[in-house]
JSON list of C-alpha atoms in Angstrom, two decimals:
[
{"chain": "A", "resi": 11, "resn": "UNK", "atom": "CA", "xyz": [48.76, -20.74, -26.62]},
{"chain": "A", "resi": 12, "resn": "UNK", "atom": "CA", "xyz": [45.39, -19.54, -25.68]},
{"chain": "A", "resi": 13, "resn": "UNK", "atom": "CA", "xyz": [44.09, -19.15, -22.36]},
{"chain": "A", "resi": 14, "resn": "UNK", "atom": "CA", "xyz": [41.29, -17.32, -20.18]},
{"chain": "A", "resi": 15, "resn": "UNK", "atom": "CA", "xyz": [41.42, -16.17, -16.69]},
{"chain": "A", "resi": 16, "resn": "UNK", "atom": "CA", "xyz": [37.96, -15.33, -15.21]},
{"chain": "A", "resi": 17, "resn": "UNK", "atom": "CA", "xyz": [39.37, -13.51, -11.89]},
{"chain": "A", "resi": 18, "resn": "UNK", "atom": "CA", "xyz": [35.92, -14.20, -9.84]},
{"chain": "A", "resi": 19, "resn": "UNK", "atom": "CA", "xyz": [35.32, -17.52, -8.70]},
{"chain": "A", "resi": 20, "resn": "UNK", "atom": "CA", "xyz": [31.98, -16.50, -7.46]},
{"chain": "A", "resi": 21, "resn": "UNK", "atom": "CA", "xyz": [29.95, -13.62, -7.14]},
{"chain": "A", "resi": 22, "resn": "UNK", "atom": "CA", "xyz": [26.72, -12.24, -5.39]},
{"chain": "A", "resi": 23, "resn": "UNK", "atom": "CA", "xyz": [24.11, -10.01, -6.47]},
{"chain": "A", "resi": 24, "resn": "UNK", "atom": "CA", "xyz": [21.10, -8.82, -5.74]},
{"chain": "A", "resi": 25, "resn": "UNK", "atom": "CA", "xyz": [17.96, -8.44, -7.79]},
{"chain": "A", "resi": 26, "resn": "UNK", "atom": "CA", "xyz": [17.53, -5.97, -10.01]},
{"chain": "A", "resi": 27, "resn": "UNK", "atom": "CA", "xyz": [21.11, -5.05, -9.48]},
{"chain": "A", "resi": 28, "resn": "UNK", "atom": "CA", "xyz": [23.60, -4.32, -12.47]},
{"chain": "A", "resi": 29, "resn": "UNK", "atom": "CA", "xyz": [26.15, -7.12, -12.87]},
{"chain": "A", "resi": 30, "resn": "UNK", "atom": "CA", "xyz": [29.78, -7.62, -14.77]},
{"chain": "A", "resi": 31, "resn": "UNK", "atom": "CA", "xyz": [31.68, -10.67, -14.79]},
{"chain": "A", "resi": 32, "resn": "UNK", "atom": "CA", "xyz": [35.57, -10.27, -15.92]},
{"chain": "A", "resi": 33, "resn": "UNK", "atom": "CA", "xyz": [37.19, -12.13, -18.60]},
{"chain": "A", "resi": 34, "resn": "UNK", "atom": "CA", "xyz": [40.46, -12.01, -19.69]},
{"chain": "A", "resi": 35, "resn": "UNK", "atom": "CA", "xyz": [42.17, -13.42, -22.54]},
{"chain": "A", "resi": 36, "resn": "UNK", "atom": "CA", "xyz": [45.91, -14.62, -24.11]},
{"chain": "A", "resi": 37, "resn": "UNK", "atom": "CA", "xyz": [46.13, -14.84, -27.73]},
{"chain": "A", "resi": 38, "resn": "UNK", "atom": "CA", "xyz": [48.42, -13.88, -30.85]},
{"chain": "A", "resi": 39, "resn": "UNK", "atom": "CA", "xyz": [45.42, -12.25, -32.73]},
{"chain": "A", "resi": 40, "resn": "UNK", "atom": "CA", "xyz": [41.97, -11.33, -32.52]},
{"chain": "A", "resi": 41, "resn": "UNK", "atom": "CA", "xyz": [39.68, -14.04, -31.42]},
{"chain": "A", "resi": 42, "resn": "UNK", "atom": "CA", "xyz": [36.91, -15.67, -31.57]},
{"chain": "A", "resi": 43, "resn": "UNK", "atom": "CA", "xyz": [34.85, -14.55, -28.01]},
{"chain": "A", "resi": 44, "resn": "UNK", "atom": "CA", "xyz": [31.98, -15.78, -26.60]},
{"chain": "A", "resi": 45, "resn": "UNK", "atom": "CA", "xyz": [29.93, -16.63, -22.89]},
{"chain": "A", "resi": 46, "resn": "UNK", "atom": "CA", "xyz": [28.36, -19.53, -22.34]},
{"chain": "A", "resi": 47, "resn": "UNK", "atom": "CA", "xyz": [25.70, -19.96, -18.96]},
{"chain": "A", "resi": 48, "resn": "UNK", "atom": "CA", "xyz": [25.24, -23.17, -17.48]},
{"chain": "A", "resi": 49, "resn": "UNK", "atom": "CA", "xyz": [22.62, -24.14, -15.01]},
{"chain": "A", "resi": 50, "resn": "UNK", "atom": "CA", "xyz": [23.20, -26.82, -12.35]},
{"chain": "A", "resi": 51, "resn": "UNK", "atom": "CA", "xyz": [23.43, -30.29, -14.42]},
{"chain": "A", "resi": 52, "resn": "UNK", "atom": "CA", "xyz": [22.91, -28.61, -17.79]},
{"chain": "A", "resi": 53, "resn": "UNK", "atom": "CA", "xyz": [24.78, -27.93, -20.50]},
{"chain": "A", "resi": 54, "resn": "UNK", "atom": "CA", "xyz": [26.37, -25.08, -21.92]},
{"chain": "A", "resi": 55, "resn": "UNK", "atom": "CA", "xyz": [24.10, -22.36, -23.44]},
{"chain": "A", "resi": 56, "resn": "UNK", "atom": "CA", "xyz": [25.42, -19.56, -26.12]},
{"chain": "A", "resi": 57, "resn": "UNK", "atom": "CA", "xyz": [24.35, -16.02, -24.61]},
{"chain": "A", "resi": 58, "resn": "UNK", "atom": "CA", "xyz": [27.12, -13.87, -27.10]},
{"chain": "A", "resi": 59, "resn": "UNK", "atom": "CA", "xyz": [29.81, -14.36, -29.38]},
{"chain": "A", "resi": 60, "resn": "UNK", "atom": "CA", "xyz": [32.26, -11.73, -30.80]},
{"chain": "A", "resi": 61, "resn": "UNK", "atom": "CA", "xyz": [34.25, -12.73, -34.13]},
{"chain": "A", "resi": 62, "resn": "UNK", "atom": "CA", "xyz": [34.32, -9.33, -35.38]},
{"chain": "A", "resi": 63, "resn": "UNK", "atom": "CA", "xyz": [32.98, -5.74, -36.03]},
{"chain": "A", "resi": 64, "resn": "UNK", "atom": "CA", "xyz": [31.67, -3.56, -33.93]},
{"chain": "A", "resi": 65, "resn": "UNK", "atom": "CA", "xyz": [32.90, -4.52, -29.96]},
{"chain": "A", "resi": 66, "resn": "UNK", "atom": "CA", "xyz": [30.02, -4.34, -28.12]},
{"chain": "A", "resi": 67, "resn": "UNK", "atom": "CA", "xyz": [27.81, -7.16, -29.07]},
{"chain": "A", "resi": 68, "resn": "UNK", "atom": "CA", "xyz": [24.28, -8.19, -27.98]},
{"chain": "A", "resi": 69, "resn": "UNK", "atom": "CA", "xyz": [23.09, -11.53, -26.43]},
{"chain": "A", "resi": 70, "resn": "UNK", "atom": "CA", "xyz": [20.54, -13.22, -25.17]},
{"chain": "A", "resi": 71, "resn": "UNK", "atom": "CA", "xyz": [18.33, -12.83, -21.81]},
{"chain": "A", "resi": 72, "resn": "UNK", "atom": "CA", "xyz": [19.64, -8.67, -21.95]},
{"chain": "A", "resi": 73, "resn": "UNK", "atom": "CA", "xyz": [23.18, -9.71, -22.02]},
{"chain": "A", "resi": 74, "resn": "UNK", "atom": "CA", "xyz": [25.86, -7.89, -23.59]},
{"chain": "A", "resi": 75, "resn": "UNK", "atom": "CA", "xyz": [29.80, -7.82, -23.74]},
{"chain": "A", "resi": 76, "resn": "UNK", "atom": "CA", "xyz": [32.19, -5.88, -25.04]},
{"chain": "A", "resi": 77, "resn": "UNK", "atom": "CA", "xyz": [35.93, -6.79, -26.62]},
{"chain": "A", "resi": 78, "resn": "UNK", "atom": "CA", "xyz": [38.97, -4.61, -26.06]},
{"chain": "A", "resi": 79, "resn": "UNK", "atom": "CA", "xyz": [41.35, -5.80, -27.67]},
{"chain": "A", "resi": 80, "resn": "UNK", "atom": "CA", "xyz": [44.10, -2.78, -25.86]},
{"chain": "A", "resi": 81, "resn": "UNK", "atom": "CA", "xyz": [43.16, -4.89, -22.23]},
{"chain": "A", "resi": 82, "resn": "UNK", "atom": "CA", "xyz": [42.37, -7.90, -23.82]},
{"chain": "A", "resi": 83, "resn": "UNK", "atom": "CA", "xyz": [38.91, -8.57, -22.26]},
{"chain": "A", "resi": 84, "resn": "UNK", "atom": "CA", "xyz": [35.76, -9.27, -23.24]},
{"chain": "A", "resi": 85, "resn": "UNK", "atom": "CA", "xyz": [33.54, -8.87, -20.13]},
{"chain": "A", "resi": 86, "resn": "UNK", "atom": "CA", "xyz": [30.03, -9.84, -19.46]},
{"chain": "A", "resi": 87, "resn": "UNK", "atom": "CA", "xyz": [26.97, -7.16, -18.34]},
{"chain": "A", "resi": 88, "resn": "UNK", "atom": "CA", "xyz": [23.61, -7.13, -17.54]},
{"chain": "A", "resi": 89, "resn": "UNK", "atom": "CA", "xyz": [21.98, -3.36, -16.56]},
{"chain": "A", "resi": 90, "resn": "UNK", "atom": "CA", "xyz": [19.43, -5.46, -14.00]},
{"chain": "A", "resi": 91, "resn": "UNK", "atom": "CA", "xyz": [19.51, -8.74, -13.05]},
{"chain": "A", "resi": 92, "resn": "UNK", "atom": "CA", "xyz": [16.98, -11.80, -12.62]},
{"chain": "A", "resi": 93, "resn": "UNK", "atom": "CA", "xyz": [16.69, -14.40, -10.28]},
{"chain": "A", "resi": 94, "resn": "UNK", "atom": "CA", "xyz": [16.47, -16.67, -12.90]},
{"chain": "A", "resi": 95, "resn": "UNK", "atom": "CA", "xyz": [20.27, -15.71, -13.96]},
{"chain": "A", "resi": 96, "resn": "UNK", "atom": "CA", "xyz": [21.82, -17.60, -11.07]},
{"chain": "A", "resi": 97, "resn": "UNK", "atom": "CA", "xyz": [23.56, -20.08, -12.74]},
{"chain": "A", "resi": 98, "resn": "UNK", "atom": "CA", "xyz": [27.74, -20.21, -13.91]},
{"chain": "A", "resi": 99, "resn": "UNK", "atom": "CA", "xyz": [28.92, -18.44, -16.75]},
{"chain": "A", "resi": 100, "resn": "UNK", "atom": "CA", "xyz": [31.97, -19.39, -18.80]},
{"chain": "A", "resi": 101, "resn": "UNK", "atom": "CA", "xyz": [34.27, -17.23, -20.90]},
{"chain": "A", "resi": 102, "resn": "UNK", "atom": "CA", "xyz": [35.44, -18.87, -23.79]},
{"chain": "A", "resi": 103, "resn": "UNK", "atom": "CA", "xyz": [38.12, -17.93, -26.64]},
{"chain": "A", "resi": 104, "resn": "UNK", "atom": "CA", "xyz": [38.11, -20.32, -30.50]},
{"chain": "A", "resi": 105, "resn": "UNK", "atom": "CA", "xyz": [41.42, -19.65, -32.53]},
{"chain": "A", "resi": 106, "resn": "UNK", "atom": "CA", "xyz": [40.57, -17.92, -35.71]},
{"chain": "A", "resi": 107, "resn": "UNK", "atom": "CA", "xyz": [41.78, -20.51, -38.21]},
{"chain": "A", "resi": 108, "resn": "UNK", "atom": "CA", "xyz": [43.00, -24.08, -37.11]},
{"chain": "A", "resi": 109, "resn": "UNK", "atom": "CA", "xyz": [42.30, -26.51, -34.69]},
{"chain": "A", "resi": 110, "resn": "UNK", "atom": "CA", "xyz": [37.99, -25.39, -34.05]},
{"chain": "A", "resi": 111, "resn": "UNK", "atom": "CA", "xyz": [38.15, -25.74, -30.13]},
{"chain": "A", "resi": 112, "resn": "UNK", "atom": "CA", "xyz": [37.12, -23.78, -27.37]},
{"chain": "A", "resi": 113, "resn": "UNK", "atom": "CA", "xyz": [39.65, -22.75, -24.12]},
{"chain": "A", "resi": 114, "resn": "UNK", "atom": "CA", "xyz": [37.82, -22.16, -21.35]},
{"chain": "A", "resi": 115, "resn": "UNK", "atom": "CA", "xyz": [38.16, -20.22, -18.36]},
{"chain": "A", "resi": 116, "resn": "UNK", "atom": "CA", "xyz": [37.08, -21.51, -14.85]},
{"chain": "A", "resi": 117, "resn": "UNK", "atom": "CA", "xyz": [33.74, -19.83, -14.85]},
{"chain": "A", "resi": 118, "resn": "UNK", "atom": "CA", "xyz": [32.21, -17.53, -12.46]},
{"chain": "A", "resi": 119, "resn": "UNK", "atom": "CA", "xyz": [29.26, -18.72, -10.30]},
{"chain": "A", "resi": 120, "resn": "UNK", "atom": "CA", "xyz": [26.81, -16.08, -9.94]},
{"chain": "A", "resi": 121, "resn": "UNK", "atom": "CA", "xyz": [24.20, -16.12, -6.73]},
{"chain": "A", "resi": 122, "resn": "UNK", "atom": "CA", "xyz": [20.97, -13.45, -6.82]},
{"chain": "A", "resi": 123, "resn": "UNK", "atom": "CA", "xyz": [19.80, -12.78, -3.54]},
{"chain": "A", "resi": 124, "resn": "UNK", "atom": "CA", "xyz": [16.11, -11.39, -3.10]},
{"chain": "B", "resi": 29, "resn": "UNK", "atom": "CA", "xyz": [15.45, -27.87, -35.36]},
{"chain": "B", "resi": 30, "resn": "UNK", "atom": "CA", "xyz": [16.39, -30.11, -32.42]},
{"chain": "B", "resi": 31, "resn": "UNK", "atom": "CA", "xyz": [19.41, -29.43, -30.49]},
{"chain": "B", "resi": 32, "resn": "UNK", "atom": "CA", "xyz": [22.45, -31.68, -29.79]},
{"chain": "B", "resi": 33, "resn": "UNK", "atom": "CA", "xyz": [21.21, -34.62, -27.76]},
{"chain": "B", "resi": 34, "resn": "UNK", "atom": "CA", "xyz": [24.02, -37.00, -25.56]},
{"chain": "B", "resi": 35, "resn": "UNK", "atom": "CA", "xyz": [22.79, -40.62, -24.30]},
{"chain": "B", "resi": 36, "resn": "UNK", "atom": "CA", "xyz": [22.56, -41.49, -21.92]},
{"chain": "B", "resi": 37, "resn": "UNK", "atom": "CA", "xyz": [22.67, -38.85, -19.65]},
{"chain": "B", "resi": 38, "resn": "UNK", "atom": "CA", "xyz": [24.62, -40.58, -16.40]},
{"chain": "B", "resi": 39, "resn": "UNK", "atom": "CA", "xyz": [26.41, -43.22, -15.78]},
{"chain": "B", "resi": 40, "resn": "UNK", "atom": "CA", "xyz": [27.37, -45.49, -13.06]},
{"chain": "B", "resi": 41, "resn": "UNK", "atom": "CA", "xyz": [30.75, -47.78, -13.64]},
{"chain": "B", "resi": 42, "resn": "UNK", "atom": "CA", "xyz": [33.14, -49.32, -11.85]},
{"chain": "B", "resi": 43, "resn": "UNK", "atom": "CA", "xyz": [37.15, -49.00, -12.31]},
{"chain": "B", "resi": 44, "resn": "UNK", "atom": "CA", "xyz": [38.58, -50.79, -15.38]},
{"chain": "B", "resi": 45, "resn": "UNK", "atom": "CA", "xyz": [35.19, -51.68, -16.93]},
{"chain": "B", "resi": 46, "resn": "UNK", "atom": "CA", "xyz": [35.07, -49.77, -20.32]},
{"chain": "B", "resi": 47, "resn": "UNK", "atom": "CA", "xyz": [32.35, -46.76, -21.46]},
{"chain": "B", "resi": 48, "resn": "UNK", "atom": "CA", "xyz": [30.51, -45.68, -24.62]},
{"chain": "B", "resi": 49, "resn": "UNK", "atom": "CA", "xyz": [28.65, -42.35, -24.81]},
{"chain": "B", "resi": 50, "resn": "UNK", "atom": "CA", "xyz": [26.96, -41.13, -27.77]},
{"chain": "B", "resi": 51, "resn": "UNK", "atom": "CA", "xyz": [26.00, -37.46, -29.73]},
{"chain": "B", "resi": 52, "resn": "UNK", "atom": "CA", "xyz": [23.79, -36.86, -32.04]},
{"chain": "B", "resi": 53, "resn": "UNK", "atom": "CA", "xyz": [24.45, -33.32, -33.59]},
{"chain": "B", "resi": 54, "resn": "UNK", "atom": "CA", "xyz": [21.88, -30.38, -34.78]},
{"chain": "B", "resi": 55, "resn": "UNK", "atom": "CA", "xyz": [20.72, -31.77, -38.11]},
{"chain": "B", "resi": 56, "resn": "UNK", "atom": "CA", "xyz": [23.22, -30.33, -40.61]},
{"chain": "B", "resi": 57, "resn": "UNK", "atom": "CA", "xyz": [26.13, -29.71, -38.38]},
{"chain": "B", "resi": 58, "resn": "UNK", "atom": "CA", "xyz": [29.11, -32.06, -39.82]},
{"chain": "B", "resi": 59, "resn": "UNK", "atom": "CA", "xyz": [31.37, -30.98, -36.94]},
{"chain": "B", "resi": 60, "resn": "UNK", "atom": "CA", "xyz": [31.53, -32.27, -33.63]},
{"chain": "B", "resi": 61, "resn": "UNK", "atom": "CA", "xyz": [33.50, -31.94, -30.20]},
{"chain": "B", "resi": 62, "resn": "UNK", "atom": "CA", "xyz": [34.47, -33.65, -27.28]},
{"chain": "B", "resi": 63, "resn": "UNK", "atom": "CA", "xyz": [34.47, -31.84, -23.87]},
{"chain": "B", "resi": 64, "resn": "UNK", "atom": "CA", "xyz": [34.97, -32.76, -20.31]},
{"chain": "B", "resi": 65, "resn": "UNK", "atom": "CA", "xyz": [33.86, -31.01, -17.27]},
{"chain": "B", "resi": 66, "resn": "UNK", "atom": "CA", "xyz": [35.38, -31.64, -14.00]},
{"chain": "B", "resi": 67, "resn": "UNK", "atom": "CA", "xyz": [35.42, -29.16, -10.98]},
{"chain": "B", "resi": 68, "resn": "UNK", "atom": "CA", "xyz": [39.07, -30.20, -10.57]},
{"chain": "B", "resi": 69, "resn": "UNK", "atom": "CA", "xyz": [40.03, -28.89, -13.73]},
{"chain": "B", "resi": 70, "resn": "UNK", "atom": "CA", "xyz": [37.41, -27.46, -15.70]},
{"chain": "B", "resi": 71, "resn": "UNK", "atom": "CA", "xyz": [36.08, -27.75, -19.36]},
{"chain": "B", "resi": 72, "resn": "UNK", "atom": "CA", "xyz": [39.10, -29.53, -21.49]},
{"chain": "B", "resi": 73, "resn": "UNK", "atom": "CA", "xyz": [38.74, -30.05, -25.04]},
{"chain": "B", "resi": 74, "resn": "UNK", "atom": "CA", "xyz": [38.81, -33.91, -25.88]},
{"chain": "B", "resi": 75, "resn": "UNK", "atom": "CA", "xyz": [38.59, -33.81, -29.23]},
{"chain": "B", "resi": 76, "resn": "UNK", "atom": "CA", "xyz": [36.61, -33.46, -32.76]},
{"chain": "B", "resi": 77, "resn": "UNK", "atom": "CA", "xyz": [35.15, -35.04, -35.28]},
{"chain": "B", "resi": 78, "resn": "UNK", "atom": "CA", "xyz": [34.66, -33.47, -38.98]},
{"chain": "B", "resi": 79, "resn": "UNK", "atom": "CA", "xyz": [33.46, -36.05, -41.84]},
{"chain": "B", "resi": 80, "resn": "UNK", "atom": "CA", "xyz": [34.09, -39.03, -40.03]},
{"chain": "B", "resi": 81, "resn": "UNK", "atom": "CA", "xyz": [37.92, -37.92, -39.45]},
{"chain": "B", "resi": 82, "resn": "UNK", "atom": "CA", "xyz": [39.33, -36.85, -35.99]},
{"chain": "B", "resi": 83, "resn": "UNK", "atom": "CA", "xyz": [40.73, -33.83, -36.91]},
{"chain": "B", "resi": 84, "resn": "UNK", "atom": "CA", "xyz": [41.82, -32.64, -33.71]},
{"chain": "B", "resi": 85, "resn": "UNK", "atom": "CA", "xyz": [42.59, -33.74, -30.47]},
{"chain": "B", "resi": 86, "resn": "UNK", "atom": "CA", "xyz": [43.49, -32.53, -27.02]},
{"chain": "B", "resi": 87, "resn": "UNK", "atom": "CA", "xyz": [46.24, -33.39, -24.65]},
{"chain": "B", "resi": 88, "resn": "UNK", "atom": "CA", "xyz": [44.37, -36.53, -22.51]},
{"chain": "B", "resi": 89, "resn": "UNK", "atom": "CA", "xyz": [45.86, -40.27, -22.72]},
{"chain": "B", "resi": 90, "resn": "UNK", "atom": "CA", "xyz": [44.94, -42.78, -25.66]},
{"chain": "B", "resi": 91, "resn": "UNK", "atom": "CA", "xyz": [42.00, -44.86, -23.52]},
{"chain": "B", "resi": 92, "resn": "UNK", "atom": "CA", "xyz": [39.71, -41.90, -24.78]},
{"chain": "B", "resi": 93, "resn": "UNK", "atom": "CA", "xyz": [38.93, -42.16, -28.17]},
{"chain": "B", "resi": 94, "resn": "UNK", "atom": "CA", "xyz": [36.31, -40.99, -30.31]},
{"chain": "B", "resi": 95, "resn": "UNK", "atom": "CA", "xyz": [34.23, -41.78, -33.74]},
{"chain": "B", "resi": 96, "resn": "UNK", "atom": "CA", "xyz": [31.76, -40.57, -35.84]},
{"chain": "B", "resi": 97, "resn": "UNK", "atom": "CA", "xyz": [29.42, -41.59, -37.76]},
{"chain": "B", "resi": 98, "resn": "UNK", "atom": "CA", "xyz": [28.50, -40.86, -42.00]},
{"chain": "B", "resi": 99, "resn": "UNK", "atom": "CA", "xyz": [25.27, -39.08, -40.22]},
{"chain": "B", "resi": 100, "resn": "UNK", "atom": "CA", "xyz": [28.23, -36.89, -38.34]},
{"chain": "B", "resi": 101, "resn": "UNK", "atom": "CA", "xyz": [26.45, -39.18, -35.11]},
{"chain": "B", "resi": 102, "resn": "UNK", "atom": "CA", "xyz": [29.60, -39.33, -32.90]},
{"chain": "B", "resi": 103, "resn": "UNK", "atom": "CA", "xyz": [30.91, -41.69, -29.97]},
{"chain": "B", "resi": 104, "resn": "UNK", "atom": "CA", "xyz": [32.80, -41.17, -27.61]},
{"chain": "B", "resi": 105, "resn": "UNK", "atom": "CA", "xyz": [34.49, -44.13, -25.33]},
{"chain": "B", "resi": 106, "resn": "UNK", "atom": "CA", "xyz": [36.59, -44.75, -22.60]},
{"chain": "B", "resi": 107, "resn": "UNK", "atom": "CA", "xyz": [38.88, -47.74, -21.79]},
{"chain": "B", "resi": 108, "resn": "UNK", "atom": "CA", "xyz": [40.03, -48.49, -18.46]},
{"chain": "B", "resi": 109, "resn": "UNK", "atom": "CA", "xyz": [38.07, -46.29, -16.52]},
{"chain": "B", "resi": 110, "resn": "UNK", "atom": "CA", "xyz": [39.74, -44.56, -13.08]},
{"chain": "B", "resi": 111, "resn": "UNK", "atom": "CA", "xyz": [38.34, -42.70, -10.74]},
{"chain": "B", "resi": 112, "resn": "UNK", "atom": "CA", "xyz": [39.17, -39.23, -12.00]},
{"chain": "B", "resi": 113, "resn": "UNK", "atom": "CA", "xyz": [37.06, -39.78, -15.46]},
{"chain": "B", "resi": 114, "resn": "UNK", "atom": "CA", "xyz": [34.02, -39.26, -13.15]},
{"chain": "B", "resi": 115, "resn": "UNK", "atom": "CA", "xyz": [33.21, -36.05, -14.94]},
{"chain": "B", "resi": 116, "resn": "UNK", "atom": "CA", "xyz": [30.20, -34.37, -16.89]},
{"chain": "B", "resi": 117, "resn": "UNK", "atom": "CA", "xyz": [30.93, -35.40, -20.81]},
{"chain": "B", "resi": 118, "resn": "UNK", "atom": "CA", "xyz": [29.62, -32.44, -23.13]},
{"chain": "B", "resi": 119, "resn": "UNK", "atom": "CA", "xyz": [29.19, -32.72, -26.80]},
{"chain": "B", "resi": 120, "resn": "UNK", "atom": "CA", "xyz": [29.21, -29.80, -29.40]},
{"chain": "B", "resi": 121, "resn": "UNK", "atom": "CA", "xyz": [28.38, -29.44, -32.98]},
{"chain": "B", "resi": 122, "resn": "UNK", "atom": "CA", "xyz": [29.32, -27.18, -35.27]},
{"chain": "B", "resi": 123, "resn": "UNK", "atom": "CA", "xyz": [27.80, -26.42, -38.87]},
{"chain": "B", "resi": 124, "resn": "UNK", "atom": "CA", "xyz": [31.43, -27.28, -40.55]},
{"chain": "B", "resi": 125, "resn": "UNK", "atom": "CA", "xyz": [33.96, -26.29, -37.82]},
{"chain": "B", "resi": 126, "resn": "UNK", "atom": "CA", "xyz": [35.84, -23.68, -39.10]},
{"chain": "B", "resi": 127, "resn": "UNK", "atom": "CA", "xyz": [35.40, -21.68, -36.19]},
{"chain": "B", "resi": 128, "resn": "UNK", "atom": "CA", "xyz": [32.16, -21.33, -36.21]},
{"chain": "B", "resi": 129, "resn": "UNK", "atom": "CA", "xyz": [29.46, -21.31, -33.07]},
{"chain": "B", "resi": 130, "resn": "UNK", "atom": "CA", "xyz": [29.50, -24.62, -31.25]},
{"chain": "B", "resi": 131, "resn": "UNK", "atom": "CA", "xyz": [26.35, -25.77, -30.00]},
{"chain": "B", "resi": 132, "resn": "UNK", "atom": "CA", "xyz": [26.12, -27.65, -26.68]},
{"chain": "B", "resi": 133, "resn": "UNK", "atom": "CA", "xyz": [24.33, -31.02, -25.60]},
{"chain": "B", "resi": 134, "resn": "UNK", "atom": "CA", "xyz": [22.97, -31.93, -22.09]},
{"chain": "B", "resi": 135, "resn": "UNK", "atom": "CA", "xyz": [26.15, -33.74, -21.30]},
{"chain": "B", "resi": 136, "resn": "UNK", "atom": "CA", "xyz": [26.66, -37.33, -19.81]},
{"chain": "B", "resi": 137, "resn": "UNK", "atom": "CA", "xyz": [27.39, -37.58, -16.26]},
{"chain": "B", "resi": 138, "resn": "UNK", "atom": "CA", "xyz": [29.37, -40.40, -15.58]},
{"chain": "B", "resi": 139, "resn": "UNK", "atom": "CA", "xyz": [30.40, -41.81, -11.87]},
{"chain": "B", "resi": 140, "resn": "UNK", "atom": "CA", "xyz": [33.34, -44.31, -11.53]},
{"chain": "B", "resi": 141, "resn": "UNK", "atom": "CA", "xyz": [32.82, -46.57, -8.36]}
]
């Protein structure tokens, strides 16, 4: 069965800073990978996906993750971060054929401080 | 192209009384899924809907159940209500689910007094 474990339940920052937010995964094959951001009392916005080719893949807001499969993790960076990216981030892993849903892991709440 | 939309967006019932929320997907997108959000347990997968079929479904008890619509419009509703299905509800659509990028709604917030 699938599962994610994000390790950090919360994590602070300061601006401008360089951030990475953990994600580990448990799957039979390769996956489908992605990180979703949600804001207080919003929903759930797509920032990257991986389903395949080359590992380190691009996002939105200067965003980027890469997959290895050898430590099965697909972590989240940003080289410098915004205030505006406080907000909780979710790691997510989609089963490459059947059922089309998403396992989530617990998220990571991320704080910027000035 | 709008994005998924979810009505209403919260909720205020009591226990036992009954709930319907509804999705409307991204224009094209025949798939769509059921989440819900609690800080107790997370996002769980409810279920989804694919051309008006449930075509899969996640491990929660029968008084949720699900629908959706020939304009892949789904609804979601819950019988019975306790006091732990006070939770955000979050709707996704997908262009044909096979594993391709779900797209997220607002969510419902519903309470249960």
């Amino acid at each position: 069965a699938q599962s994610v474990t994000q390790p950090d339940i919360h994590i602070t920052v300061s601006e401008g800073a360089s951030l990475e937010l953990r994600c580990n995964y448990s799957y039979g094959a390769t996956p489908y990978l992605f990180w979703y951001v949600q804001s207080p009392g919003q929903g759930l916005q797509l920032l990257l996906k991986y389903f395949s080719g080359d590992t380190l893949v691009q996002g939105i807001k200067g965003f980027e993750a890469e997959f290895k499969r050898s430590q099965s993790s697909f972590n989240l960076r940003k080289p410098s971060v915004h205030w505006s990216d406080a907000a909780e981030y979710f790691c997510a892993v989609g089963a490459r054929e059947g059922a089309n849903n998403l396992f989530f892991g617990t998220g990571t709440r991320l704080t910027v401080i000035p | 192209k709008a994005g998924v939309t979810q009505t209403p967006r919260y909720l205020i019932k009591t226990r036992g009384q009954q709930v319907t929320l509804s999705c409307s997907p991204i224009s094209g997108h025949r798939s769509v899924s059921w989440y819900q959000q609690t800080p107790g347990q997370g996002l769980q997968f409810l279920f989804e809907y694919f051309s008006e079929t449930q075509r899969n479904k996640g491990n929660f008890p029968g008084r949720f159940s699900g629908r959706q619509f020939s304009n892949s419009r789904s609804e979601m509703n819950v019988s019975t209500l306790e006091l732990g299905d006070s939770a955000l509800y979050l709707c996704a659509s997908s262009i044909d689910g096979s594993q391709e990028t779900q797209y997220f709604g607002p969510g419902t917030r519903l309470l249960v007094l």
